[in-house]
């Protein structure tokens, strides 16, 4: 199963991706997580990406697309994958389409988690993330079992630098201008599915499973 997951910042992509990846046994590939790992390791890719991420802007397409293509050619992607946060521009979507076509492959579903802007700020400012395994929590909506510790791996959870109010606003604007056009793109391809992301976390997951079926 090959799935694209998209939606505004804070829609719950990362939260749902963890569950989808477990349920359907496919790797969860988050471009945001890959960039953050490179930033923490201070790699050349990380140094480049940080310039954009800290401002809430998109990392340039050519950097992002090459990184994803490399990742998709790894062994664990042979039976499918879940892309979280990629594509994020129409150019990225076209590049993914061409990449798949060259390999005689197709996407199964492009899943939009829809959440109106007024929900986003509270979600982002209350978010805590695990720097080791990428798990995402919320101080009110989804707190870790032990305060400040990741349920999965026990690391101390932290606040993402780009979750400040100002940067969140910029990320929302970037989403509207550059990522929202993907709705039309995937509608035309006949792949678009929409989930109401304002429901509780487990309800969103149930809606997603209804769409993806019991493969
Ligand atoms: P990325 O890491 O992908 O950030 P994003 O798209 O802004 O999305 P988030 O990770 O902030 O939100 P999410 O939807 O995963 O929500 P989450 O599940 O954590 O990208 C970061 C940056 O990297 C970008 O700004 C860009 O610079 C760069 N980048 C990445 N990909 C790129 C690309 N393809 N091209 C160019 N640049 C790229 O949930 C949020 C919070 O809400 C959590 O606290 C969670 O617990 C809570 N929550 C989740 N669901 C619910 C619910 N149903 N009810 C209540 N609370 C909920
Ligand atoms: Mg995320
Ligand atoms: Zn963890």
Coordinates of N, CA and C and ligand atoms in Angstrom, one line a residue:
X1 N 0.8 -1.2 0.0 CA 0.0 0.0 0.0 C 0.9 1.3 0.0
X2 N 0.6 2.1 -0.9 CA 1.4 3.4 -1.0 C 0.5 4.6 -0.8
X3 N 0.7 5.3 0.3 CA -0.2 6.3 0.7 C 0.6 7.6 0.9
X4 N -0.1 8.7 0.5 CA 0.4 10.1 0.8 C -0.6 10.7 1.8
X5 N 0.0 11.2 2.9 CA -0.8 11.9 3.9 C -0.5 13.4 3.9
X6 N -1.5 14.2 3.8 CA -1.2 15.6 3.8 C -2.3 16.4 4.5
X7 N -2.0 17.6 4.8 CA -3.0 18.4 5.6 C -2.2 19.6 6.3
X8 N -2.8 20.5 6.8 CA -2.1 21.7 7.4 C -1.2 21.3 8.6
X9 N -0.3 22.2 9.0 CA 0.5 21.9 10.1 C -0.4 21.6 11.3
X10 N -0.1 20.6 12.1 CA -0.9 20.3 13.3 C -2.2 19.5 13.0
X11 N -2.4 19.1 11.8 CA -3.6 18.4 11.4 C -3.7 17.0 12.1
X12 N -2.5 16.5 12.5 CA -2.4 15.2 13.1 C -1.8 14.2 12.2
X13 N -1.0 14.6 11.2 CA -0.4 13.7 10.3 C 0.5 12.7 11.0
X14 N 1.4 13.3 11.8 CA 2.4 12.4 12.5 C 1.7 11.5 13.5
X15 N 0.7 12.0 14.2 CA 0.0 11.2 15.2 C -0.6 10.0 14.5
X16 N -1.3 10.2 13.4 CA -2.1 9.2 12.7 C -1.1 8.3 11.9
X17 N 0.0 8.9 11.4 CA 1.0 8.1 10.7 C 1.5 6.9 11.5
X18 N 1.8 7.2 12.8 CA 2.4 6.1 13.6 C 1.4 5.0 13.7
X19 N 0.1 5.2 13.8 CA -0.9 4.2 14.0 C -1.1 3.5 12.6
X20 N -1.1 4.2 11.5 CA -1.3 3.6 10.2 C -0.2 2.7 9.9
X21 N 1.0 3.2 10.2 CA 2.2 2.4 9.9 C 2.2 1.1 10.7
X22 N 1.8 1.1 11.9 CA 1.7 -0.2 12.7 C 0.6 -1.1 12.1
X23 N -0.6 -0.5 11.9 CA -1.7 -1.3 11.5 C -1.5 -2.0 10.1
X24 N -0.9 -1.2 9.2 CA -0.7 -1.8 7.8 C 0.7 -2.3 7.5
X25 N 1.6 -2.2 8.5 CA 3.0 -2.7 8.4 C 3.7 -2.1 7.2
X26 N 3.6 -0.8 7.1 CA 4.4 0.0 6.1 C 5.2 1.0 6.8
X27 N 6.4 1.3 6.2 CA 7.2 2.4 6.9 C 6.6 3.8 6.8
X28 N 6.8 4.5 7.9 CA 6.3 5.9 8.0 C 7.5 6.8 7.6
X29 N 7.3 7.5 6.5 CA 8.4 8.4 6.0 C 7.9 9.8 6.1
X30 N 8.5 10.5 7.1 CA 8.1 11.9 7.3 C 9.3 12.8 6.9
X31 N 9.1 13.6 5.9 CA 10.2 14.5 5.5 C 10.6 15.4 6.6
X32 N 9.6 15.9 7.4 CA 10.0 16.8 8.5 C 10.9 16.0 9.5
X33 N 10.6 14.8 9.8 CA 11.4 14.0 10.8 C 12.8 13.8 10.2
X34 N 12.9 13.5 8.9 CA 14.2 13.3 8.3 C 15.0 14.6 8.4
X35 N 14.4 15.7 8.1 CA 15.1 17.0 8.2 C 15.6 17.2 9.6
X36 N 14.7 17.0 10.6 CA 15.0 17.3 12.0 C 16.2 16.4 12.4
X37 N 16.2 15.1 12.0 CA 17.3 14.2 12.3 C 18.6 14.8 11.8
X38 N 18.6 15.2 10.5 CA 19.8 15.8 9.9 C 20.2 17.1 10.6
X39 N 19.2 17.9 11.1 CA 19.6 19.1 11.8 C 20.3 18.7 13.1
X40 N 19.7 17.7 13.8 CA 20.3 17.3 15.1 C 21.7 16.7 14.9
X41 N 22.0 16.1 13.8 CA 23.3 15.5 13.5 C 24.2 16.5 12.8
X42 N 23.7 17.7 12.5 CA 24.5 18.8 11.9 C 25.1 18.3 10.5
X43 N 24.3 17.6 9.7 CA 24.8 17.2 8.4 C 24.6 18.4 7.4
X44 N 25.3 18.3 6.3 CA 25.1 19.4 5.3 C 23.6 19.6 4.9
X45 N 22.9 18.5 4.8 CA 21.5 18.6 4.5 C 20.7 19.3 5.6
X46 N 21.1 19.0 6.8 CA 20.5 19.6 8.0 C 20.7 21.1 8.1
X47 N 22.0 21.5 7.8 CA 22.4 22.9 7.8 C 21.5 23.7 6.8
X48 N 21.4 23.1 5.6 CA 20.6 23.7 4.5 C 19.1 23.8 4.9
X49 N 18.6 22.7 5.4 CA 17.1 22.6 5.7 C 16.8 23.6 6.9
X50 N 17.7 23.7 7.8 CA 17.4 24.5 9.0 C 17.1 26.0 8.7
X51 N 17.8 26.5 7.6 CA 17.6 27.9 7.2 C 16.1 28.1 6.9
X52 N 15.4 27.1 6.3 CA 14.0 27.3 5.9 C 13.1 26.9 7.0
X53 N 13.3 25.8 7.7 CA 12.4 25.2 8.7 C 12.2 26.2 9.8
X54 N 13.3 26.8 10.3 CA 13.2 27.8 11.4 C 12.3 29.0 11.1
X55 N 12.2 29.3 9.8 CA 11.3 30.4 9.4 C 9.9 29.9 9.0
X56 N 9.7 28.6 9.0 CA 8.4 28.1 8.6 C 8.2 28.0 7.1
X57 N 9.3 28.1 6.4 CA 9.2 28.0 4.9 C 9.5 26.6 4.5
X58 N 9.2 26.4 3.2 CA 9.5 25.0 2.7 C 11.0 24.9 2.3
X59 N 11.5 23.8 2.5 CA 12.9 23.5 2.0 C 12.7 23.4 0.4
X60 N 13.7 23.9 -0.3 CA 13.6 23.9 -1.8 C 13.3 22.5 -2.3
X61 N 12.4 22.5 -3.4 CA 12.0 21.2 -4.0 C 13.1 20.3 -4.4
X62 N 14.1 20.8 -5.0 CA 15.2 19.8 -5.5 C 15.8 19.1 -4.4
X63 N 16.0 19.7 -3.2 CA 16.7 19.1 -2.1 C 15.7 18.0 -1.5
X64 N 14.4 18.4 -1.4 CA 13.5 17.5 -0.8 C 13.2 16.3 -1.7
X65 N 13.0 16.5 -3.0 CA 12.6 15.5 -3.9 C 13.8 14.4 -4.0
X66 N 15.0 14.8 -4.1 CA 16.1 13.9 -4.1 C 16.2 13.1 -2.9
X67 N 16.0 13.7 -1.7 CA 16.0 13.0 -0.5 C 14.9 11.9 -0.4
X68 N 13.7 12.2 -0.9 CA 12.6 11.3 -0.8 C 12.9 10.1 -1.8
X69 N 13.4 10.5 -3.0 CA 13.6 9.4 -4.0 C 14.6 8.4 -3.4
X70 N 15.7 8.9 -2.8 CA 16.7 8.0 -2.2 C 16.0 7.1 -1.1
X71 N 15.2 7.7 -0.3 CA 14.5 6.9 0.8 C 13.6 5.9 0.2
X72 N 12.9 6.2 -0.9 CA 11.9 5.2 -1.4 C 12.6 4.1 -2.1
X73 N 13.9 4.2 -2.4 CA 14.6 3.0 -3.0 C 15.2 2.1 -2.0
X74 N 15.0 2.4 -0.7 CA 15.5 1.5 0.3 C 14.6 0.2 0.4
X75 N 15.3 -0.8 0.9 CA 14.7 -2.1 1.0 C 13.3 -2.2 1.6
X76 N 13.1 -1.5 2.7 CA 11.9 -1.6 3.5 C 10.7 -0.9 2.8
X77 N 10.9 -0.3 1.6 CA 9.8 0.4 0.9 C 9.2 -0.5 -0.2
X78 N 9.8 -1.7 -0.4 CA 9.3 -2.5 -1.5 C 7.9 -2.9 -1.5
X79 N 7.3 -3.0 -0.3 CA 5.9 -3.4 -0.2 C 5.0 -2.2 0.2
X80 N 5.5 -1.0 0.0 CA 4.6 0.1 0.2 C 5.2 1.0 1.3
X81 N 4.6 2.2 1.5 CA 5.0 3.2 2.5 C 3.9 4.2 2.7
X82 N 4.1 5.0 3.7 CA 3.3 6.1 4.1 C 4.1 7.3 4.1
X83 N 3.8 8.2 3.1 CA 4.5 9.5 3.1 C 3.8 10.6 3.9
X84 N 4.4 11.1 4.9 CA 3.8 12.1 5.8 C 4.5 13.4 5.5
X85 N 3.8 14.4 4.9 CA 4.3 15.7 4.7 C 5.1 15.8 3.4
X86 N 5.0 14.9 2.5 CA 5.5 14.9 1.1 C 4.5 14.2 0.2
X87 N 4.1 14.7 -0.9 CA 4.5 16.0 -1.4 C 3.8 17.2 -0.7
X88 N 4.4 18.4 -0.9 CA 3.9 19.6 -0.3 C 3.7 20.7 -1.3
X89 N 4.1 20.4 -2.5 CA 4.0 21.4 -3.6 C 3.5 20.6 -4.8
X90 N 2.9 21.2 -5.8 CA 2.4 20.5 -7.0 C 3.7 20.0 -7.7
X91 N 4.8 20.7 -7.7 CA 6.0 20.2 -8.4 C 6.4 18.9 -7.7
X92 N 6.4 18.8 -6.4 CA 6.8 17.6 -5.7 C 5.8 16.5 -6.1
X93 N 4.5 16.8 -6.2 CA 3.5 15.7 -6.5 C 3.8 15.2 -7.9
X94 N 4.1 16.1 -8.9 CA 4.4 15.7 -10.2 C 5.7 14.8 -10.3
X95 N 6.7 15.2 -9.5 CA 7.9 14.4 -9.5 C 7.7 13.0 -8.9
X96 N 6.9 13.0 -7.9 CA 6.5 11.6 -7.3 C 5.8 10.8 -8.3
X97 N 4.9 11.4 -9.0 CA 4.1 10.7 -10.1 C 5.0 10.2 -11.1
X98 N 6.0 11.0 -11.6 CA 6.9 10.5 -12.6 C 7.8 9.4 -12.1
X99 N 8.3 9.6 -10.9 CA 9.1 8.5 -10.2 C 8.4 7.2 -10.2
X100 N 7.1 7.2 -9.8 CA 6.4 6.0 -9.7 C 6.1 5.4 -11.1
X101 N 5.8 6.3 -12.0 CA 5.5 5.8 -13.4 C 6.7 5.1 -14.0
X102 N 7.9 5.7 -13.8 CA 9.1 5.0 -14.3 C 9.2 3.6 -13.8
X103 N 8.7 3.4 -12.6 CA 8.9 2.1 -12.0 C 7.6 1.2 -12.1
X104 N 6.7 1.7 -13.0 CA 5.4 1.0 -13.1 C 4.6 0.8 -11.8
X105 N 4.6 1.8 -11.0 CA 3.9 1.8 -9.7 C 2.9 2.9 -9.7
X106 N 2.0 2.8 -8.8 CA 1.0 3.8 -8.6 C 0.7 4.0 -7.1
X107 N 0.2 5.2 -6.8 CA -0.2 5.5 -5.4 C -1.6 4.9 -5.2
X108 N -1.9 4.5 -4.0 CA -3.2 3.9 -3.7 C -4.2 5.1 -3.3
X109 N -3.7 5.9 -2.4 CA -4.5 6.9 -1.8 C -3.7 8.2 -1.4
X110 N -4.4 9.3 -1.6 CA -3.8 10.6 -1.1 C -4.9 11.1 -0.1
X111 N -4.5 11.0 1.2 CA -5.4 11.2 2.3 C -5.2 12.6 2.9
X112 N -6.2 13.4 2.8 CA -6.1 14.8 3.4 C -6.8 14.7 4.8
X113 N -6.0 15.1 5.8 CA -6.6 15.3 7.1 C -7.0 16.8 7.2
X114 N -8.3 17.0 7.2 CA -8.8 18.4 7.2 C -9.0 19.0 8.6
X115 N -8.4 20.1 8.9 CA -8.6 20.8 10.1 C -8.6 22.3 9.9
X116 N -9.7 23.0 10.3 CA -9.7 24.4 10.0 C -8.7 25.2 10.9
X117 N -8.2 26.3 10.4 CA -7.2 27.1 11.0 C -7.3 27.4 12.5
X118 N -8.6 27.6 12.9 CA -8.8 28.0 14.3 C -8.4 26.9 15.4
X119 N -8.3 25.6 14.9 CA -7.8 24.6 15.8 C -6.3 24.5 15.9
X120 N -5.6 25.1 14.9 CA -4.2 24.7 14.8 C -3.3 25.3 15.9
X121 N -3.5 26.6 16.3 CA -2.6 27.2 17.2 C -2.5 26.4 18.5
X122 N -3.7 26.1 19.1 CA -3.7 25.4 20.4 C -3.0 24.0 20.2
X123 N -3.2 23.4 19.1 CA -2.5 22.1 18.9 C -1.0 22.2 18.8
X124 N -0.6 23.3 18.1 CA 0.9 23.4 17.9 C 1.6 23.8 19.2
X125 N 1.0 24.8 19.9 CA 1.7 25.3 21.1 C 1.7 24.3 22.2
X126 N 0.7 23.4 22.2 CA 0.7 22.4 23.3 C 1.4 21.1 22.9
X127 N 1.9 21.1 21.7 CA 2.6 19.8 21.2 C 3.9 19.6 21.9
X128 N 4.2 18.4 22.2 CA 5.5 18.0 22.6 C 5.9 16.8 21.8
X129 N 7.2 16.7 21.4 CA 7.6 15.6 20.5 C 8.8 14.9 21.1
X130 N 9.0 13.7 20.7 CA 10.1 12.9 21.2 C 11.3 13.0 20.2
X131 N 12.4 13.6 20.6 CA 13.5 13.8 19.7 C 14.2 12.5 19.2
X132 N 13.9 11.4 20.0 CA 14.6 10.1 19.6 C 13.7 9.3 18.6
X133 N 12.4 9.2 18.8 CA 11.6 8.3 18.0 C 10.6 9.0 17.2
X134 N 10.4 10.3 17.4 CA 9.5 11.1 16.6 C 8.0 11.1 17.1
X135 N 7.7 10.4 18.2 CA 6.4 10.3 18.7 C 5.9 11.7 19.1
X136 N 4.6 12.0 18.9 CA 4.1 13.3 19.1 C 3.0 13.3 20.2
X137 N 3.0 14.2 21.1 CA 2.1 14.3 22.2 C 1.5 15.7 22.3
X138 N 0.5 15.8 23.2 CA -0.1 17.1 23.4 C -0.4 17.2 24.9
X139 N 0.0 18.4 25.5 CA -0.1 18.5 26.9 C -1.6 18.3 27.4
X140 N -2.5 18.6 26.6 CA -3.9 18.5 26.9 C -4.6 17.3 26.2
X141 N -4.4 17.2 24.9 CA -5.2 16.3 24.1 C -4.6 14.8 24.1
X142 N -3.3 14.7 24.4 CA -2.7 13.4 24.3 C -1.4 13.4 25.1
X143 N -1.6 13.6 26.4 CA -0.3 13.7 27.2 C 0.4 12.3 27.4
X144 N 1.7 12.3 27.5 CA 2.4 11.1 27.7 C 2.0 10.5 29.1
X145 N 2.1 9.2 29.2 CA 1.7 8.5 30.5 C 2.4 9.1 31.7
X146 N 3.8 9.2 31.5 CA 4.6 9.8 32.5 C 5.0 11.2 32.0
X147 N 4.7 12.2 32.9 CA 4.9 13.6 32.4 C 6.3 13.9 31.9
X148 N 6.3 14.4 30.7 CA 7.6 14.8 30.1 C 8.4 13.6 29.5
X149 N 7.9 12.4 29.5 CA 8.7 11.2 29.0 C 7.9 10.6 27.9
X150 N 8.6 10.2 26.8 CA 8.0 9.5 25.7 C 7.5 8.1 26.1
X151 N 6.3 7.8 25.8 CA 5.7 6.4 26.1 C 6.5 5.3 25.4
X152 N 6.9 5.6 24.2 CA 7.5 4.6 23.3 C 8.9 4.2 23.8
X153 N 9.7 5.3 24.0 CA 11.2 5.0 24.2 C 11.7 5.7 25.5
X154 N 10.9 6.4 26.2 CA 11.4 6.9 27.5 C 12.2 8.2 27.5
X155 N 12.5 8.7 26.3 CA 13.3 9.9 26.2 C 12.5 11.1 26.7
X156 N 13.2 12.2 27.1 CA 12.5 13.4 27.5 C 11.9 14.1 26.2
X157 N 10.6 14.4 26.3 CA 10.0 15.1 25.2 C 10.3 16.6 25.2
X158 N 10.3 17.2 24.0 CA 10.7 18.6 23.9 C 9.7 19.3 23.0
X159 N 9.8 20.6 23.0 CA 8.9 21.5 22.2 C 9.7 21.8 20.9
X160 N 9.0 21.7 19.7 CA 9.7 22.0 18.5 C 9.9 23.5 18.3
X161 N 11.1 23.8 17.8 CA 11.4 25.2 17.7 C 10.5 26.0 16.7
X162 N 9.9 25.3 15.7 CA 9.0 25.9 14.8 C 7.6 25.9 15.2
X163 N 7.3 25.6 16.5 CA 6.0 25.6 17.1 C 5.7 26.9 17.8
X164 N 6.5 28.0 17.6 CA 6.1 29.3 18.2 C 5.0 29.9 17.4
X165 N 4.2 30.7 18.0 CA 3.0 31.3 17.4 C 3.3 31.9 16.0
X166 N 4.4 32.7 16.0 CA 4.7 33.4 14.7 C 5.1 32.5 13.6
X167 N 5.8 31.4 13.9 CA 6.2 30.5 12.8 C 5.1 29.6 12.4
X168 N 4.2 29.3 13.3 CA 3.0 28.5 13.0 C 2.1 29.3 12.0
X169 N 2.0 30.6 12.2 CA 1.2 31.5 11.3 C 1.8 31.4 9.9
X170 N 3.2 31.5 9.8 CA 3.8 31.4 8.5 C 3.6 30.1 7.9
X171 N 3.7 29.0 8.7 CA 3.5 27.7 8.1 C 2.1 27.5 7.6
X172 N 1.1 28.1 8.2 CA -0.3 28.0 7.7 C -0.4 28.8 6.4
X173 N 0.2 29.9 6.3 CA 0.2 30.7 5.0 C 0.8 29.9 3.9
X174 N 2.0 29.3 4.2 CA 2.7 28.5 3.2 C 1.8 27.3 2.8
X175 N 1.1 26.7 3.8 CA 0.2 25.6 3.4 C -0.8 26.0 2.5
X176 N -1.5 27.1 2.8 CA -2.6 27.6 1.9 C -2.1 27.9 0.5
X177 N -0.9 28.6 0.4 CA -0.4 29.0 -0.9 C 0.2 27.8 -1.7
X178 N 0.9 27.0 -1.0 CA 1.7 26.0 -1.8 C 1.2 24.6 -1.7
X179 N 0.6 24.2 -0.6 CA 0.2 22.8 -0.5 C -1.3 22.5 -0.8
X180 N -2.2 23.5 -0.5 CA -3.6 23.3 -0.8 C -3.9 23.0 -2.2
X181 N -3.1 23.5 -3.2 CA -3.4 23.1 -4.6 C -3.3 21.6 -4.8
X182 N -2.7 20.8 -3.9 CA -2.6 19.4 -4.1 C -4.0 18.7 -4.0
X183 N -5.0 19.4 -3.3 CA -6.3 18.9 -3.2 C -6.9 18.7 -4.7
X184 N -6.7 19.7 -5.5 CA -7.2 19.6 -6.9 C -6.4 18.6 -7.7
X185 N -5.1 18.6 -7.4 CA -4.2 17.7 -8.1 C -4.6 16.2 -7.9
X186 N -4.9 15.9 -6.6 CA -5.2 14.5 -6.3 C -6.7 14.2 -6.6
X187 N -7.5 15.2 -6.6 CA -8.9 15.0 -7.1 C -8.9 14.6 -8.5
X188 N -8.1 15.3 -9.3 CA -8.0 14.9 -10.8 C -7.5 13.5 -11.0
X189 N -6.5 13.1 -10.1 CA -6.0 11.8 -10.3 C -6.9 10.7 -9.8
X190 N -8.0 11.1 -9.1 CA -8.9 10.2 -8.6 C -8.4 9.5 -7.3
X191 N -7.5 10.1 -6.6 CA -6.9 9.5 -5.4 C -7.3 10.1 -4.1
X192 N -8.0 11.3 -4.2 CA -8.2 12.0 -3.0 C -9.2 11.4 -2.1
X193 N -8.9 11.3 -0.8 CA -9.8 10.9 0.3 C -9.6 12.0 1.4
X194 N -10.8 12.4 2.0 CA -10.7 13.4 3.0 C -11.2 12.9 4.3
X195 N -10.5 13.2 5.4 CA -10.9 12.8 6.7 C -11.0 14.0 7.6
X196 N -12.1 14.0 8.5 CA -12.3 15.1 9.4 C -11.4 15.0 10.6
X197 N -10.3 15.9 10.6 CA -9.3 15.8 11.6 C -9.7 16.5 12.9
X198 N -10.9 17.0 13.0 CA -11.3 17.7 14.3 C -11.8 16.7 15.3
X199 N -12.0 15.5 14.8 CA -12.5 14.4 15.8 C -11.4 14.1 16.7
X200 N -11.8 13.3 17.7 CA -10.8 12.8 18.7 C -9.8 11.9 17.9
X201 N -8.6 11.7 18.5 CA -7.5 11.0 17.8 C -7.9 9.6 17.3
X202 N -8.6 8.9 18.2 CA -8.9 7.5 17.9 C -10.1 7.5 16.8
X203 N -10.9 8.5 16.8 CA -12.0 8.6 15.8 C -11.4 8.9 14.4
X204 N -10.4 9.8 14.4 CA -9.8 10.1 13.1 C -9.2 8.8 12.6
X205 N -8.5 8.0 13.5 CA -7.9 6.8 13.0 C -8.9 5.8 12.5
X206 N -10.1 5.7 13.2 CA -11.1 4.8 12.7 C -11.6 5.2 11.3
X207 N -11.8 6.5 11.1 CA -12.2 7.0 9.8 C -11.2 6.6 8.7
X208 N -9.9 6.7 9.1 CA -8.8 6.4 8.1 C -8.9 4.9 7.8
X209 N -9.1 4.1 8.8 CA -9.1 2.6 8.5 C -10.3 2.3 7.7
X210 N -11.4 3.0 7.8 CA -12.6 2.7 7.0 C -12.2 3.0 5.5
X211 N -11.5 4.1 5.3 CA -11.1 4.4 3.9 C -10.1 3.4 3.4
X212 N -9.1 3.1 4.2 CA -8.0 2.2 3.7 C -8.4 0.8 3.6
X213 N -9.4 0.4 4.3 CA -9.8 -1.0 4.3 C -9.0 -1.9 5.1
X214 N -9.2 -3.2 5.0 CA -8.6 -4.2 5.9 C -7.5 -5.0 5.2
X215 N -6.7 -4.3 4.4 CA -5.6 -5.1 3.7 C -4.6 -5.7 4.6
Ligands
LIG1 P1 6.6 18.8 9.3 O1 7.3 18.2 10.4 O2 5.9 17.9 8.3 O3 5.5 19.8 9.9 P2 4.0 20.2 9.5 O4 3.4 19.7 8.2 O5 3.9 21.6 9.8 O6 3.1 19.3 10.4 P3 3.4 19.0 11.9 O7 4.4 17.9 12.1 O8 3.6 20.3 12.6 O9 1.9 18.5 12.3 P4 1.2 17.1 12.1 O10 0.1 17.2 11.1 O11 2.2 16.0 12.0 O12 0.5 17.0 13.5 P5 0.8 16.1 14.8 O13 0.4 14.7 14.6 O14 2.2 16.4 15.3 O15 7.5 19.8 8.5 C1 8.3 20.7 9.2 C2 9.0 21.6 8.3 O16 9.9 20.8 7.4 C3 8.2 22.4 7.3 O17 7.7 23.6 7.8 C4 9.2 22.6 6.1 O18 10.0 23.6 6.4 C5 10.0 21.3 6.1 N1 9.4 20.3 5.2 C6 8.8 19.1 5.6 N2 8.4 18.4 4.5 C7 8.7 19.2 3.4 C8 8.5 19.1 2.0 N3 7.8 18.0 1.5 N4 8.9 20.1 1.2 C9 9.5 21.2 1.7 N5 9.7 21.4 3.0 C10 9.3 20.4 3.9 O19 -0.2 16.8 15.8 C11 -0.1 18.2 16.3 C12 -0.5 18.3 17.7 O20 -1.9 18.1 17.8 C13 0.1 17.2 18.6 O21 0.4 17.8 19.9 C14 -0.9 16.1 18.7 O22 -0.9 15.4 20.0 C15 -2.2 16.9 18.7 N6 -3.3 16.2 18.0 C16 -3.2 15.4 16.9 N7 -4.4 14.9 16.5 C17 -5.3 15.5 17.4 C18 -6.7 15.4 17.5 N8 -7.5 14.6 16.6 N9 -7.3 16.1 18.5 C19 -6.6 16.9 19.4 N10 -5.2 17.0 19.3 C20 -4.6 16.3 18.3
LIG2 MG1 4.3 15.9 11.7
LIG3 ZN1 10.3 8.3 21.8

